[in-house]
Amino acid sequence: MAKTTKTIHKCLKRRERAYKLLLEQTIEATRTSFTSTLSVRGFSGEFYVDIESKRLDILIEPAHASQNNNSSQRKETSSLSGGEKSYTTVAFIIALWNGMAVPFFSMDEFDVFME
């Protein structure tokens, strides 16, 4: 019985390490896709994930901000305009979708102002 318990414990530890590695790789791939999608419209941004506290923070620099000022003006999404917020949301959804293996994607009325 002790040998079986030890083996199960080893397998569990191995699976936990593999899960953490996969999680880190998925977050990094999503981050890369997010910044790439944002750049299509001249935006820049990043997001931070804290798994322990279940928190996601997104900081965005709209296209016009870099033209008006030489310094970085990254803002939280709550302070963006409606259109900027919508574009950021879509960019994040697209980045999440890139990590999923499904045959197609569909989105309907993601923003009340874009019906």
PDB file of C-alpha atoms in Angstrom:
ATOM      1  CA  MET A   1       0.000   0.000   0.000  1.00  0.00           C
ATOM      2  CA  ALA A   2       2.814   2.439   0.844  1.00  0.00           C
ATOM      3  CA  LYS A   3       4.486   1.782  -2.502  1.00  0.00           C
ATOM      4  CA  THR A   4       1.236   2.505  -4.366  1.00  0.00           C
ATOM      5  CA  THR A   5       0.713   5.715  -2.399  1.00  0.00           C
ATOM      6  CA  LYS A   6       4.260   6.835  -3.154  1.00  0.00           C
ATOM      7  CA  THR A   7       3.796   6.093  -6.866  1.00  0.00           C
ATOM      8  CA  ILE A   8       0.521   8.017  -6.959  1.00  0.00           C
ATOM      9  CA  HIS A   9       2.165  10.939  -5.172  1.00  0.00           C
ATOM     10  CA  LYS A  10       5.032  10.967  -7.719  1.00  0.00           C
ATOM     11  CA  CYS A  11       2.565  10.899 -10.622  1.00  0.00           C
ATOM     12  CA  LEU A  12       0.570  13.727  -9.106  1.00  0.00           C
ATOM     13  CA  LYS A  13       3.701  15.878  -8.686  1.00  0.00           C
ATOM     14  CA  ARG A  14       4.695  15.179 -12.296  1.00  0.00           C
ATOM     15  CA  ARG A  15       1.224  16.172 -13.511  1.00  0.00           C
ATOM     16  CA  GLU A  16       1.320  19.369 -11.424  1.00  0.00           C
ATOM     17  CA  ARG A  17       4.666  20.348 -12.995  1.00  0.00           C
ATOM     18  CA  ALA A  18       3.347  19.612 -16.479  1.00  0.00           C
ATOM     19  CA  TYR A  19       0.192  21.629 -15.768  1.00  0.00           C
ATOM     20  CA  LYS A  20       2.181  24.643 -14.557  1.00  0.00           C
ATOM     21  CA  LEU A  21       4.417  24.495 -17.616  1.00  0.00           C
ATOM     22  CA  LEU A  22       1.427  24.248 -19.948  1.00  0.00           C
ATOM     23  CA  LEU A  23      -0.266  27.137 -18.149  1.00  0.00           C
ATOM     24  CA  GLU A  24       2.824  29.346 -18.499  1.00  0.00           C
ATOM     25  CA  GLN A  25       3.163  28.478 -22.190  1.00  0.00           C
ATOM     26  CA  THR A  26      -0.521  29.172 -22.817  1.00  0.00           C
ATOM     27  CA  ILE A  27      -0.353  32.546 -21.077  1.00  0.00           C
ATOM     28  CA  GLU A  28       2.746  33.512 -23.062  1.00  0.00           C
ATOM     29  CA  ALA A  29       1.180  32.436 -26.373  1.00  0.00           C
ATOM     30  CA  THR A  30      -1.988  34.367 -25.519  1.00  0.00           C
ATOM     31  CA  ARG A  31       0.096  37.414 -24.592  1.00  0.00           C
ATOM     32  CA  THR A  32       1.936  37.280 -27.926  1.00  0.00           C
ATOM     33  CA  SER A  33      -1.299  36.930 -29.884  1.00  0.00           C
ATOM     34  CA  PHE A  34      -2.918  39.752 -27.883  1.00  0.00           C
ATOM     35  CA  THR A  35      -0.122  42.228 -28.559  1.00  0.00           C
ATOM     36  CA  SER A  36      -0.070  41.215 -32.220  1.00  0.00           C
ATOM     37  CA  THR A  37      -3.827  41.734 -32.589  1.00  0.00           C
ATOM     38  CA  LEU A  38      -3.650  45.085 -30.799  1.00  0.00           C
ATOM     39  CA  SER A  39      -0.887  46.273 -33.118  1.00  0.00           C
ATOM     40  CA  VAL A  40      -3.143  45.882 -36.172  1.00  0.00           C
ATOM     41  CA  ARG A  41      -4.868  49.140 -35.126  1.00  0.00           C
ATOM     42  CA  GLY A  42      -1.748  50.767 -33.723  1.00  0.00           C
ATOM     43  CA  PHE A  43      -2.527  49.925 -30.102  1.00  0.00           C
ATOM     44  CA  SER A  44      -0.023  48.476 -27.692  1.00  0.00           C
ATOM     45  CA  GLY A  45      -0.705  46.706 -24.459  1.00  0.00           C
ATOM     46  CA  GLU A  46      -0.135  43.839 -22.138  1.00  0.00           C
ATOM     47  CA  PHE A  47      -1.933  41.770 -19.575  1.00  0.00           C
ATOM     48  CA  TYR A  48      -0.937  40.218 -16.303  1.00  0.00           C
ATOM     49  CA  VAL A  49      -2.445  37.064 -14.863  1.00  0.00           C
ATOM     50  CA  ASP A  50      -2.290  36.180 -11.188  1.00  0.00           C
ATOM     51  CA  ILE A  51      -3.533  32.617 -10.895  1.00  0.00           C
ATOM     52  CA  GLU A  52      -3.428  32.560  -7.104  1.00  0.00           C
ATOM     53  CA  SER A  53      -5.697  35.589  -6.652  1.00  0.00           C
ATOM     54  CA  LYS A  54      -7.647  34.837  -9.862  1.00  0.00           C
ATOM     55  CA  ARG A  55      -6.922  38.290 -11.246  1.00  0.00           C
ATOM     56  CA  LEU A  56      -6.434  39.590 -14.775  1.00  0.00           C
ATOM     57  CA  ASP A  57      -5.095  43.114 -15.372  1.00  0.00           C
ATOM     58  CA  ILE A  58      -5.029  44.578 -18.876  1.00  0.00           C
ATOM     59  CA  LEU A  59      -3.099  47.760 -19.685  1.00  0.00           C
ATOM     60  CA  ILE A  60      -3.553  49.425 -23.075  1.00  0.00           C
ATOM     61  CA  GLU A  61      -1.997  52.321 -24.926  1.00  0.00           C
ATOM     62  CA  PRO A  62      -4.434  53.467 -27.622  1.00  0.00           C
ATOM     63  CA  ALA A  63      -3.096  54.385 -31.055  1.00  0.00           C
ATOM     64  CA  HIS A  64      -3.578  58.133 -30.589  1.00  0.00           C
ATOM     65  CA  ALA A  65      -1.714  58.186 -27.252  1.00  0.00           C
ATOM     66  CA  SER A  66       1.647  57.323 -28.785  1.00  0.00           C
ATOM     67  CA  GLN A  67       1.168  59.995 -31.460  1.00  0.00           C
ATOM     68  CA  ASN A  68       0.400  62.745 -28.927  1.00  0.00           C
ATOM     69  CA  ASN A  69       3.133  61.972 -26.459  1.00  0.00           C
ATOM     70  CA  ASN A  70       6.561  60.348 -26.479  1.00  0.00           C
ATOM     71  CA  SER A  71       6.073  58.629 -23.125  1.00  0.00           C
ATOM     72  CA  SER A  72       4.087  55.453 -22.620  1.00  0.00           C
ATOM     73  CA  GLN A  73       0.507  56.145 -21.539  1.00  0.00           C
ATOM     74  CA  ARG A  74      -0.789  52.675 -20.728  1.00  0.00           C
ATOM     75  CA  LYS A  75      -4.214  52.727 -19.115  1.00  0.00           C
ATOM     76  CA  GLU A  76      -6.488  50.239 -17.444  1.00  0.00           C
ATOM     77  CA  THR A  77      -9.432  49.241 -19.603  1.00  0.00           C
ATOM     78  CA  SER A  78     -11.883  51.062 -17.330  1.00  0.00           C
ATOM     79  CA  SER A  79     -10.444  54.418 -18.440  1.00  0.00           C
ATOM     80  CA  LEU A  80     -10.601  53.713 -22.196  1.00  0.00           C
ATOM     81  CA  SER A  81     -13.260  55.107 -24.522  1.00  0.00           C
ATOM     82  CA  GLY A  82     -16.083  52.821 -25.657  1.00  0.00           C
ATOM     83  CA  GLY A  83     -14.479  51.981 -28.996  1.00  0.00           C
ATOM     84  CA  GLU A  84     -11.042  51.433 -27.449  1.00  0.00           C
ATOM     85  CA  LYS A  85     -12.551  49.164 -24.817  1.00  0.00           C
ATOM     86  CA  SER A  86     -14.460  47.192 -27.447  1.00  0.00           C
ATOM     87  CA  TYR A  87     -11.375  46.727 -29.618  1.00  0.00           C
ATOM     88  CA  THR A  88      -9.319  45.639 -26.599  1.00  0.00           C
ATOM     89  CA  THR A  89     -11.996  43.116 -25.617  1.00  0.00           C
ATOM     90  CA  VAL A  90     -12.144  41.659 -29.115  1.00  0.00           C
ATOM     91  CA  ALA A  91      -8.332  41.499 -29.301  1.00  0.00           C
ATOM     92  CA  PHE A  92      -8.267  39.590 -26.008  1.00  0.00           C
ATOM     93  CA  ILE A  93     -10.997  37.182 -27.139  1.00  0.00           C
ATOM     94  CA  ILE A  94      -9.133  36.540 -30.400  1.00  0.00           C
ATOM     95  CA  ALA A  95      -5.946  35.885 -28.416  1.00  0.00           C
ATOM     96  CA  LEU A  96      -7.799  33.367 -26.238  1.00  0.00           C
ATOM     97  CA  TRP A  97      -9.313  31.718 -29.296  1.00  0.00           C
ATOM     98  CA  ASN A  98      -5.873  31.206 -30.822  1.00  0.00           C
ATOM     99  CA  GLY A  99      -5.132  28.755 -28.020  1.00  0.00           C
ATOM    100  CA  MET A 100      -8.222  26.643 -28.699  1.00  0.00           C
ATOM    101  CA  ALA A 101      -8.481  23.825 -31.182  1.00  0.00           C
ATOM    102  CA  VAL A 102     -11.962  24.293 -32.650  1.00  0.00           C
ATOM    103  CA  PRO A 103     -13.090  24.217 -36.299  1.00  0.00           C
ATOM    104  CA  PHE A 104     -14.555  27.750 -36.345  1.00  0.00           C
ATOM    105  CA  PHE A 105     -15.305  30.774 -34.171  1.00  0.00           C
ATOM    106  CA  SER A 106     -18.472  32.833 -33.894  1.00  0.00           C
ATOM    107  CA  MET A 107     -19.264  36.005 -31.998  1.00  0.00           C
ATOM    108  CA  ASP A 108     -22.593  37.802 -31.837  1.00  0.00           C
ATOM    109  CA  GLU A 109     -23.151  41.263 -30.388  1.00  0.00           C
ATOM    110  CA  PHE A 110     -20.089  41.423 -28.181  1.00  0.00           C
ATOM    111  CA  ASP A 111     -20.796  45.104 -27.670  1.00  0.00           C
ATOM    112  CA  VAL A 112     -24.204  46.781 -27.537  1.00  0.00           C
ATOM    113  CA  PHE A 113     -22.931  49.617 -29.753  1.00  0.00           C
ATOM    114  CA  MET A 114     -21.731  47.260 -32.486  1.00  0.00           C
ATOM    115  CA  GLU A 115     -24.941  45.424 -33.379  1.00  0.00           C
TER     116      GLU A 115
END
